Structure formats: structure tokens, C-alpha cells
PDB file of C-alpha atoms and ligand atoms in Angstrom:
ATOM      1  CA  MET A   4      -0.008   0.013  -0.002  1.00  0.00           C
ATOM      2  CA  PHE A   5       1.272   3.445  -0.977  1.00  0.00           C
ATOM      3  CA  LEU A   6       0.880   6.562   1.104  1.00  0.00           C
ATOM      4  CA  CYS A   7      -0.595   9.507  -0.791  1.00  0.00           C
ATOM      5  CA  PRO A   8       2.020  12.227  -1.677  1.00  0.00           C
ATOM      6  CA  ASN A   9      -0.065  14.612   0.445  1.00  0.00           C
ATOM      7  CA  ARG A  10       0.150  12.175   3.340  1.00  0.00           C
ATOM      8  CA  ASP A  11      -3.527  12.196   4.130  1.00  0.00           C
ATOM      9  CA  GLY A  12      -4.338   8.511   3.397  1.00  0.00           C
ATOM     10  CA  PHE A  13      -3.416   5.421   1.409  1.00  0.00           C
ATOM     11  CA  LEU A  14      -3.740   5.322  -2.364  1.00  0.00           C
ATOM     12  CA  LYS A  15      -6.418   3.132  -3.827  1.00  0.00           C
ATOM     13  CA  THR A  16      -5.419   1.188  -6.990  1.00  0.00           C
ATOM     14  CA  TYR A  17      -7.537   0.978 -10.096  1.00  0.00           C
ATOM     15  CA  THR A  18      -7.130  -0.927 -13.299  1.00  0.00           C
ATOM     16  CA  THR A  19      -8.843   0.011 -16.543  1.00  0.00           C
ATOM     17  CA  THR A  20      -8.544  -0.368 -20.331  1.00  0.00           C
ATOM     18  CA  GLY A  21      -6.946   2.709 -21.998  1.00  0.00           C
ATOM     19  CA  LYS A  22      -6.484   3.739 -25.579  1.00  0.00           C
ATOM     20  CA  ASN A  23      -5.485   1.050 -28.022  1.00  0.00           C
ATOM     21  CA  GLY A  24      -6.933  -1.527 -25.557  1.00  0.00           C
ATOM     22  CA  LEU A  25      -3.971  -1.194 -23.255  1.00  0.00           C
ATOM     23  CA  PRO A  26      -4.629  -2.350 -19.724  1.00  0.00           C
ATOM     24  CA  LEU A  27      -3.513   0.476 -17.303  1.00  0.00           C
ATOM     25  CA  THR A  28      -3.099   0.867 -13.600  1.00  0.00           C
ATOM     26  CA  TYR A  29      -3.499   4.121 -11.730  1.00  0.00           C
ATOM     27  CA  HIS A  30      -3.801   5.122  -8.060  1.00  0.00           C
ATOM     28  CA  ARG A  31      -6.027   7.706  -6.413  1.00  0.00           C
ATOM     29  CA  CYS A  32      -6.226   9.174  -2.899  1.00  0.00           C
ATOM     30  CA  PRO A  33      -9.822   8.923  -1.561  1.00  0.00           C
ATOM     31  CA  HIS A  34      -9.193  11.961   0.680  1.00  0.00           C
ATOM     32  CA  CYS A  35      -7.447  14.680  -1.350  1.00  0.00           C
ATOM     33  CA  ARG A  36      -8.599  13.167  -4.632  1.00  0.00           C
ATOM     34  CA  GLY A  37      -5.179  13.347  -6.284  1.00  0.00           C
ATOM     35  CA  PHE A  38      -3.935  10.809  -8.848  1.00  0.00           C
ATOM     36  CA  TRP A  39      -0.549   8.986  -8.722  1.00  0.00           C
ATOM     37  CA  LEU A  40       0.310   7.226 -11.999  1.00  0.00           C
ATOM     38  CA  SER A  41       3.008   6.712 -14.630  1.00  0.00           C
ATOM     39  CA  GLY A  42       3.428   9.145 -17.604  1.00  0.00           C
ATOM     40  CA  PHE A  43       2.519   6.205 -19.729  1.00  0.00           C
ATOM     41  CA  ALA A  44      -0.784   5.683 -17.935  1.00  0.00           C
ATOM     42  CA  ALA A  45      -1.514   9.442 -17.944  1.00  0.00           C
ATOM     43  CA  ASN A  46      -1.066   9.429 -21.742  1.00  0.00           C
ATOM     44  CA  PHE A  47      -3.178   6.417 -22.557  1.00  0.00           C
ATOM     45  CA  LEU A  48      -6.046   6.716 -19.978  1.00  0.00           C
ATOM     46  CA  MET A  49      -9.405   7.451 -21.532  1.00  0.00           C
ATOM     47  CA  ASP A  50     -10.858  10.802 -20.564  1.00  0.00           C
ATOM     48  CA  THR A  51     -13.924   9.039 -19.130  1.00  0.00           C
ATOM     49  CA  ASP A  52     -11.813   7.179 -16.564  1.00  0.00           C
ATOM     50  CA  LEU A  53     -10.925  10.361 -14.721  1.00  0.00           C
ATOM     51  CA  GLU A  54     -12.847  12.774 -12.567  1.00  0.00           C
ATOM     52  CA  SER A  55     -16.044  11.686 -14.318  1.00  0.00           C
ATOM     53  CA  ALA A  56     -15.674   8.347 -12.653  1.00  0.00           C
ATOM     54  CA  HIS A  57     -14.225  10.059  -9.486  1.00  0.00           C
ATOM     55  CA  PRO A  58     -16.040  13.227  -8.629  1.00  0.00           C
ATOM     56  CA  VAL A  59     -13.651  16.008  -7.505  1.00  0.00           C
ATOM     57  CA  HIS A  60     -16.023  17.862  -5.177  1.00  0.00           C
ATOM     58  CA  HIS A  61     -15.703  16.419  -1.686  1.00  0.00           C
ATOM     59  CA  PRO A  62     -15.030  18.001   1.691  1.00  0.00           C
ATOM     60  CA  THR A  63     -11.557  16.606   1.854  1.00  0.00           C
ATOM     61  CA  THR A  64     -10.534  17.608  -1.712  1.00  0.00           C
ATOM     62  CA  ARG A  65      -7.188  19.398  -1.822  1.00  0.00           C
ATOM     63  CA  ARG A  66      -6.524  21.355  -5.015  1.00  0.00           C
ATOM     64  CA  ALA A  67      -2.981  22.208  -6.229  1.00  0.00           C
ATOM     65  CA  SER A  68      -3.394  25.689  -4.593  1.00  0.00           C
ATOM     66  CA  ASP A  69      -4.271  24.113  -1.244  1.00  0.00           C
ATOM     67  CA  ILE A  70      -0.990  22.101  -1.034  1.00  0.00           C
ATOM     68  CA  ARG A  71       0.990  23.512   1.841  1.00  0.00           C
ATOM     69  CA  PHE A  72       3.761  20.822   2.226  1.00  0.00           C
ATOM     70  CA  THR A  73       5.896  19.451  -0.595  1.00  0.00           C
ATOM     71  CA  PRO A  74       4.324  16.173  -1.835  1.00  0.00           C
ATOM     72  CA  LEU A  75       6.496  13.108  -1.335  1.00  0.00           C
ATOM     73  CA  CYS A  76       7.024  10.233  -3.748  1.00  0.00           C
ATOM     74  CA  PRO A  77       4.939   7.224  -2.485  1.00  0.00           C
ATOM     75  CA  GLU A  78       7.708   4.818  -3.496  1.00  0.00           C
ATOM     76  CA  CYS A  79      11.035   6.437  -2.614  1.00  0.00           C
ATOM     77  CA  LYS A  80       9.648   9.275  -0.201  1.00  0.00           C
ATOM     78  CA  ALA A  81      11.754  11.897  -2.112  1.00  0.00           C
ATOM     79  CA  PRO A  82      10.106  15.383  -2.536  1.00  0.00           C
ATOM     80  CA  LEU A  83       8.181  15.560  -5.772  1.00  0.00           C
ATOM     81  CA  HIS A  84       8.936  18.515  -8.164  1.00  0.00           C
ATOM     82  CA  GLN A  85       6.492  20.594 -10.034  1.00  0.00           C
ATOM     83  CA  THR A  86       6.969  19.917 -13.742  1.00  0.00           C
ATOM     84  CA  HIS A  87       6.763  22.364 -16.650  1.00  0.00           C
ATOM     85  CA  GLY A  88       7.582  21.989 -20.330  1.00  0.00           C
ATOM     86  CA  ASP A  89       6.300  21.702 -23.843  1.00  0.00           C
ATOM     87  CA  ASN A  90       4.276  18.522 -23.000  1.00  0.00           C
ATOM     88  CA  ILE A  91       2.419  20.136 -20.123  1.00  0.00           C
ATOM     89  CA  PRO A  92       0.117  23.120 -20.587  1.00  0.00           C
ATOM     90  CA  ALA A  93       0.878  26.118 -18.359  1.00  0.00           C
ATOM     91  CA  HIS A  94      -2.291  25.933 -16.355  1.00  0.00           C
ATOM     92  CA  VAL A  95      -1.727  22.275 -15.365  1.00  0.00           C
ATOM     93  CA  THR A  96       0.219  21.500 -12.180  1.00  0.00           C
ATOM     94  CA  PRO A  97       1.532  17.957 -12.009  1.00  0.00           C
ATOM     95  CA  PHE A  98       4.392  16.899  -9.653  1.00  0.00           C
ATOM     96  CA  ARG A  99       7.049  14.373 -10.759  1.00  0.00           C
ATOM     97  CA  CYS A 100       9.413  12.084  -8.889  1.00  0.00           C
ATOM     98  CA  THR A 101      12.914  12.860 -10.328  1.00  0.00           C
ATOM     99  CA  ALA A 102      13.784   9.199  -9.913  1.00  0.00           C
ATOM    100  CA  GLY A 103      11.029   8.441 -12.443  1.00  0.00           C
ATOM    101  CA  HIS A 104       8.612   6.726 -10.119  1.00  0.00           C
ATOM    102  CA  GLY A 105       5.599   8.705 -11.491  1.00  0.00           C
ATOM    103  CA  TYR A 106       3.458  11.768 -11.540  1.00  0.00           C
ATOM    104  CA  PHE A 107       1.151  13.227  -8.903  1.00  0.00           C
ATOM    105  CA  PHE A 108      -1.776  15.280 -10.230  1.00  0.00           C
ATOM    106  CA  PRO A 109      -3.635  17.067  -7.394  1.00  0.00           C
ATOM    107  CA  ALA A 110      -7.445  16.987  -7.556  1.00  0.00           C
ATOM    108  CA  GLY A 111      -8.717  18.343 -10.971  1.00  0.00           C
ATOM    109  CA  GLU A 112      -5.281  18.539 -12.614  1.00  0.00           C
ATOM    110  CA  LEU A 113      -5.353  15.254 -14.481  1.00  0.00           C
ATOM    111  CA  SER A 114      -8.621  16.021 -16.246  1.00  0.00           C
ATOM    112  CA  LYS A 115      -7.232  19.503 -17.174  1.00  0.00           C
ATOM    113  CA  PHE A 116      -4.181  17.681 -18.700  1.00  0.00           C
ATOM    114  CA  LYS A 117      -6.373  15.262 -20.629  1.00  0.00           C
ATOM    115  CA  THR A 118      -8.602  18.054 -21.928  1.00  0.00           C
ATOM    116  CA  ALA A 119      -5.599  19.948 -23.188  1.00  0.00           C
ATOM    117  CA  GLN A 120      -4.039  16.823 -24.737  1.00  0.00           C
ATOM    118  CA  GLN A 121      -7.360  16.131 -26.636  1.00  0.00           C
ATOM    119  CA  ALA A 122      -7.614  19.795 -27.672  1.00  0.00           C
ATOM    120  CA  LYS A 123      -4.092  19.715 -29.075  1.00  0.00           C
ATOM    121  CA  ILE A 124      -4.790  16.562 -31.051  1.00  0.00           C
ATOM    122  CA  ALA A 125      -8.174  17.927 -32.290  1.00  0.00           C
ATOM    123  CA  TYR A 126      -6.537  21.236 -33.390  1.00  0.00           C
ATOM    124  CA  HIS A 127      -3.833  19.439 -35.402  1.00  0.00           C
ATOM    125  CA  LYS A 128      -6.525  17.130 -37.037  1.00  0.00           C
ATOM    126  CA  LEU A 129      -8.779  20.107 -37.856  1.00  0.00           C
ATOM    127  CA  TRP A 130      -6.124  22.066 -39.589  1.00  0.00           C
ATOM    128  CA  ASN A 131      -4.414  18.987 -40.991  1.00  0.00           C
ATOM    129  CA  ILE A 132      -1.174  20.036 -39.357  1.00  0.00           C
ATOM    130  CA  PRO A 133       1.160  17.099 -38.527  1.00  0.00           C
ATOM    131  CA  LEU A 134       1.700  16.795 -34.832  1.00  0.00           C
ATOM    132  CA  PRO A 135       5.191  17.957 -33.916  1.00  0.00           C
ATOM    133  CA  SER A 136       5.545  14.489 -32.550  1.00  0.00           C
ATOM    134  CA  VAL A 137       3.495  12.155 -30.462  1.00  0.00           C
ATOM    135  CA  ALA A 138       5.824  12.957 -27.553  1.00  0.00           C
ATOM    136  CA  SER A 139       4.847  16.717 -27.515  1.00  0.00           C
ATOM    137  CA  ILE A 140       1.305  15.728 -26.368  1.00  0.00           C
ATOM    138  CA  LEU A 141       2.618  13.029 -24.128  1.00  0.00           C
ATOM    139  CA  LEU A 142       4.134  13.313 -20.645  1.00  0.00           C
ATOM    140  CA  ALA A 143       6.567  10.565 -21.052  1.00  0.00           C
ATOM    141  CA  SER A 144       9.982  10.992 -22.602  1.00  0.00           C
ATOM    142  CA  LEU A 145      11.297   8.056 -24.661  1.00  0.00           C
ATOM    143  CA  ALA A 146      13.341   7.159 -21.557  1.00  0.00           C
ATOM    144  CA  VAL A 147      10.149   6.961 -19.436  1.00  0.00           C
ATOM    145  CA  LEU A 148       8.520   5.023 -22.245  1.00  0.00           C
ATOM    146  CA  LEU A 149      11.364   2.528 -22.289  1.00  0.00           C
ATOM    147  CA  VAL A 150      10.988   2.020 -18.537  1.00  0.00           C
ATOM    148  CA  SER A 151       7.256   1.464 -19.123  1.00  0.00           C
ATOM    149  CA  ILE A 152       7.915  -0.976 -21.877  1.00  0.00           C
ATOM    150  CA  THR A 153       8.060  -3.905 -19.470  1.00  0.00           C
ATOM    151  CA  ALA A 154       4.633  -3.033 -18.169  1.00  0.00           C
ATOM    152  CA  MET A 155       3.247  -2.632 -21.678  1.00  0.00           C
ATOM    153  CA  VAL A 156       4.710  -5.945 -22.799  1.00  0.00           C
ATOM    154  CA  THR A 157       3.138  -7.679 -19.857  1.00  0.00           C
ATOM    155  CA  ALA A 158      -0.185  -5.936 -20.723  1.00  0.00           C
ATOM    156  CA  ILE A 159      -0.049  -6.974 -24.360  1.00  0.00           C
ATOM    157  CA  ARG A 160       0.733 -10.545 -23.409  1.00  0.00           C
ATOM    158  CA  GLN A 161      -2.252 -10.610 -20.957  1.00  0.00           C
ATOM    159  CA  LYS A 162      -4.473  -9.372 -23.779  1.00  0.00           C
ATOM    160  CA  GLN A 163      -3.123 -12.131 -26.015  1.00  0.00           C
ATOM    161  CA  SER A 164      -3.830 -14.927 -23.447  1.00  0.00           C
ATOM    162  CA  MET A 165      -7.417 -13.554 -23.075  1.00  0.00           C
ATOM    163  CA  GLU A 166      -8.180 -13.483 -26.712  1.00  0.00           C
ATOM    164  CA  SER A 167      -9.423 -16.546 -28.734  1.00  0.00           C
ATOM    165  CA  GLN A 168      -6.946 -18.654 -30.687  1.00  0.00           C
ATOM    166  CA  ALA A 169      -5.139 -16.527 -33.240  1.00  0.00           C
ATOM    167  CA  GLN A 170      -5.811 -16.641 -36.932  1.00  0.00           C
ATOM    168  CA  SER A 171      -2.321 -15.621 -37.927  1.00  0.00           C
ATOM    169  CA  VAL A 172       1.201 -15.375 -36.462  1.00  0.00           C
ATOM    170  CA  PHE A 173       1.274 -11.602 -36.522  1.00  0.00           C
ATOM    171  CA  LYS A 174      -0.590  -9.995 -33.635  1.00  0.00           C
ATOM    172  CA  SER A 175      -0.128  -6.235 -33.336  1.00  0.00           C
ATOM    173  CA  GLN A 176       2.373  -3.482 -33.939  1.00  0.00           C
ATOM    174  CA  THR A 177       3.016   0.108 -32.756  1.00  0.00           C
ATOM    175  CA  ALA A 178       5.626   2.781 -33.561  1.00  0.00           C
ATOM    176  CA  PHE A 179       6.415   5.437 -30.906  1.00  0.00           C
ATOM    177  CA  PRO A 180       8.323   8.358 -32.292  1.00  0.00           C
ATOM    178  CA  SER A 181      10.259  10.564 -29.778  1.00  0.00           C
ATOM    179  CA  PRO A 182      11.116  14.302 -30.043  1.00  0.00           C
ATOM    180  CA  GLN A 183      14.820  13.296 -30.343  1.00  0.00           C
ATOM    181  CA  GLY A 184      14.098  11.652 -33.648  1.00  0.00           C
ATOM    182  CA  THR A 185      14.244   8.010 -32.511  1.00  0.00           C
ATOM    183  CA  VAL A 186      11.298   5.679 -33.060  1.00  0.00           C
ATOM    184  CA  LEU A 187      10.546   2.677 -30.890  1.00  0.00           C
ATOM    185  CA  PHE A 188       8.874  -0.217 -32.719  1.00  0.00           C
ATOM    186  CA  VAL A 189       7.008  -2.947 -30.874  1.00  0.00           C
ATOM    187  CA  THR A 190       5.393  -5.918 -32.638  1.00  0.00           C
ATOM    188  CA  THR A 191       3.810  -8.925 -31.145  1.00  0.00           C
ATOM    189  CA  THR A 192       3.306 -12.435 -32.461  1.00  0.00           C
ATOM    190  CA  ASN A 193       1.047 -15.280 -31.430  1.00  0.00           C
ATOM    191  CA  SER A 194       3.753 -17.959 -31.530  1.00  0.00           C
ATOM    192  CA  PRO A 195       7.536 -17.812 -30.847  1.00  0.00           C
ATOM    193  CA  SER A 196       9.114 -16.420 -33.998  1.00  0.00           C
ATOM    194  CA  THR A 197      11.697 -14.022 -35.398  1.00  0.00           C
ATOM    195  CA  ALA A 198      10.507 -10.527 -36.460  1.00  0.00           C
ATOM    196  CA  THR A 199      12.347  -8.318 -38.892  1.00  0.00           C
ATOM    197  CA  LEU A 200      11.491  -4.578 -39.422  1.00  0.00           C
ATOM    198  CA  PHE A 201      11.710  -3.187 -42.981  1.00  0.00           C
ATOM    199  CA  VAL A 202      11.608   0.574 -43.965  1.00  0.00           C
ATOM    200  CA  PRO A 203      12.037   0.273 -47.760  1.00  0.00           C
ATOM    201  CA  SER A 204      12.201   4.010 -48.600  1.00  0.00           C
ATOM    202  CA  TRP A 205      14.979   4.574 -46.070  1.00  0.00           C
ATOM    203  CA  ASN A 206      17.893   2.896 -48.011  1.00  0.00           C
ATOM    204  CA  ASN A 207      15.995  -0.489 -47.707  1.00  0.00           C
ATOM    205  CA  TYR A 208      16.616  -0.348 -43.925  1.00  0.00           C
ATOM    206  CA  HIS A 209      15.886  -3.630 -42.155  1.00  0.00           C
ATOM    207  CA  ILE A 210      16.824  -5.074 -38.791  1.00  0.00           C
ATOM    208  CA  VAL A 211      16.061  -8.234 -36.869  1.00  0.00           C
ATOM    209  CA  MET A 212      14.120  -7.190 -33.780  1.00  0.00           C
ATOM    210  CA  ASP A 213      15.127  -8.020 -30.166  1.00  0.00           C
ATOM    211  CA  THR A 214      13.030 -10.509 -28.305  1.00  0.00           C
ATOM    212  CA  THR A 215      13.391 -12.646 -25.207  1.00  0.00           C
ATOM    213  CA  ASP A 216      10.351 -14.898 -25.586  1.00  0.00           C
ATOM    214  CA  GLY A 217       9.833 -14.727 -29.327  1.00  0.00           C
ATOM    215  CA  LEU A 218       6.330 -13.245 -28.777  1.00  0.00           C
ATOM    216  CA  THR A 219       7.197  -9.553 -28.177  1.00  0.00           C
ATOM    217  CA  HIS A 220       9.767  -7.938 -30.391  1.00  0.00           C
ATOM    218  CA  THR A 221      11.215  -4.446 -30.020  1.00  0.00           C
ATOM    219  CA  THR A 222      13.723  -2.284 -31.863  1.00  0.00           C
ATOM    220  CA  THR A 223      14.744   1.411 -31.608  1.00  0.00           C
ATOM    221  CA  VAL A 224      15.742   3.205 -34.779  1.00  0.00           C
ATOM    222  CA  SER A 225      17.590   6.472 -34.281  1.00  0.00           C
ATOM    223  CA  THR A 226      18.431   9.524 -36.435  1.00  0.00           C
ATOM    224  CA  ILE A 227      15.660   9.223 -38.942  1.00  0.00           C
ATOM    225  CA  PRO A 228      15.397  12.218 -41.335  1.00  0.00           C
ATOM    226  CA  PRO A 229      12.058  14.078 -41.085  1.00  0.00           C
ATOM    227  CA  GLY A 230       9.328  12.537 -43.352  1.00  0.00           C
ATOM    228  CA  THR A 231       6.603   9.991 -43.485  1.00  0.00           C
ATOM    229  CA  TYR A 232       7.749   6.390 -43.875  1.00  0.00           C
ATOM    230  CA  ARG A 233       5.969   3.165 -44.758  1.00  0.00           C
ATOM    231  CA  TYR A 234       7.162   0.059 -43.057  1.00  0.00           C
ATOM    232  CA  PHE A 235       6.344  -3.631 -42.644  1.00  0.00           C
ATOM    233  CA  PHE A 236       7.485  -6.668 -40.791  1.00  0.00           C
ATOM    234  CA  THR A 237       8.376 -10.173 -41.764  1.00  0.00           C
ATOM    235  CA  ILE A 238       7.692 -12.950 -39.335  1.00  0.00           C
ATOM    236  CA  THR A 239       9.691 -16.165 -39.590  1.00  0.00           C
ATOM    237  CA  ILE A 240       8.391 -19.251 -37.920  1.00  0.00           C
ATOM    238  CA  ASN A 241       9.598 -22.838 -38.412  1.00  0.00           C
ATOM    239  CA  GLY A 242      11.606 -21.777 -41.472  1.00  0.00           C
ATOM    240  CA  LYS A 243       8.592 -20.115 -43.131  1.00  0.00           C
ATOM    241  CA  THR A 244       8.398 -16.250 -43.556  1.00  0.00           C
ATOM    242  CA  VAL A 245       5.258 -14.198 -43.811  1.00  0.00           C
ATOM    243  CA  GLN A 246       5.078 -10.517 -44.614  1.00  0.00           C
ATOM    244  CA  THR A 247       2.606  -8.117 -42.829  1.00  0.00           C
ATOM    245  CA  GLU A 248       0.781  -5.286 -44.464  1.00  0.00           C
ATOM    246  CA  MET A 249       2.263  -1.899 -44.771  1.00  0.00           C
ATOM    247  CA  PHE A 250       2.125   0.619 -41.911  1.00  0.00           C
ATOM    248  CA  GLU A 251       3.138   4.320 -41.668  1.00  0.00           C
ATOM    249  CA  PHE A 252       4.804   6.588 -39.277  1.00  0.00           C
ATOM    250  CA  SER A 253       5.958  10.160 -39.412  1.00  0.00           C
ATOM    251  CA  ALA A 254       9.346  11.472 -38.063  1.00  0.00           C
ATOM    252  CA  ARG A 255      10.030  15.262 -37.693  1.00  0.00           C
TER     253      ARG A 255
HETATM  254 ZN1   ZN B 322      -4.189  12.505  -0.503  1.00  0.00          ZN
HETATM  255 ZN1   ZN B 323      10.250   8.315  -6.304  1.00  0.00          ZN
END
């Protein structure tokens, strides 16, 4: 059990299904109504999971402006720091553990962050402007994302085991661009196999992806010139190779 960063009670743990069907975990203090969660969970939580499910108005609610003592990390007890930056709108006040344990959003702040995130995505879609990068609307840096990858891999695997027997070897894939110009590719397969990433328009780039169990395959590609790229994977199983459909990602 984790103590709330405001030290007014123990955090309650919730699990939910976020965007892209990702199972997510977050924690909330039943007293001050603050949220404690990873940047990854903050990014992928559905808006409906937030204060709509957990009303903010309560006699013990403590807003960001009511916090008199520095909040402490529930995991390492270090003081949390207020975070600012491109990824966080000026009117939102999250606190962050500098050791990377997570983010604390006082009552009302997480839904403000989600609203701003949605507005930014909608604005770029409306005007057909490419997003600067997915990372600019996300809290997590690639480093945080890589830390979260273990959790995500576990989540994807749980989803696999819940679903009915697969039709094909290829299961799912995602590309995560970072502001530093690197892209993290994750692909999952239904049976142990070898996956290779191909980016044909980038000098026929291809690389065999890393895997420990043959089911989840990852690779990070760095220093990609800005542009939109199409890519695909080949999956080799028992000496037979199949090719996936084409996918697309944008690097800026
Ligand atoms: Zn609290
Ligand atoms: Zn910490």
C-alpha cells in the first residue's frame, strides 16, 4: 500500500482499459482526490476514466493551490517537483518524482491535462497540421517510455492470452516516435518467431528485432530524417516467412 504524496491517506489502486486496448493501472487518494500514476498511464487513460468516474467535489478535496507541504513520492519518499515543459500546458500542475517513479496530479489537474491533450490533437487534426511528434502531447519522454515497456509488454501478453486462438502469427504493432528523432517499434506475435522490421524507402533499412520470448519484439531506430515512412515486418516461424501489411509513421 502506498501513502498519498499529500500524506492524508493510502492510495487506492484501479485498473482500466486505456486507448489502443492497453490495460492500465493508476492510483488515487480517496481523501485529497489526487492521482498518482506513470506518464504512460496518464497518456493512454481514456478521458472518461478520470474525474467523471471520481467526482472532484468532496469536503476533503485538496487542489494544487491548497497544498502547503511538498508532496512526497509514495515509492522513494523523495520530494516531488512541479513539472513544466512543452508537453504540459501552463495551467496544469503535475508533480514528478525525479527518480522516475511517477506523476502526482492534485485534484482536478489530471482532467485538465487530458482536456488539453485532446484539444491539441483535435486542433492538429482540424487544420491537418502534422503533430510535432507524439511525444509533444505526451508526458513521457522516450526514456520513461522504455521504462514502461516492461509493463506494456506484460499488458499486451495478458491481452493475448485472453483472446481466442489466433488466426495468424502476426498479432499487433506500434511505432512510438520521440522528439529526439528516434522511433521505438513494438510488434507482437502469437507464436514464438523471429521478426524483422523493414523501412524500404529509407535505403532499404531492415533489422532483426530484439526478443526474449519470441512473442514480443522491439527495436529502436535513431536519427531518422524528417518525413513519413511506410514500413512492414516479416515474421519467420519454423523456417517459413510471412510478410505483414504496410504501416506508416511520421518523423520530424
Ligand atoms: Zn491524498
Ligand atoms: Zn520516487
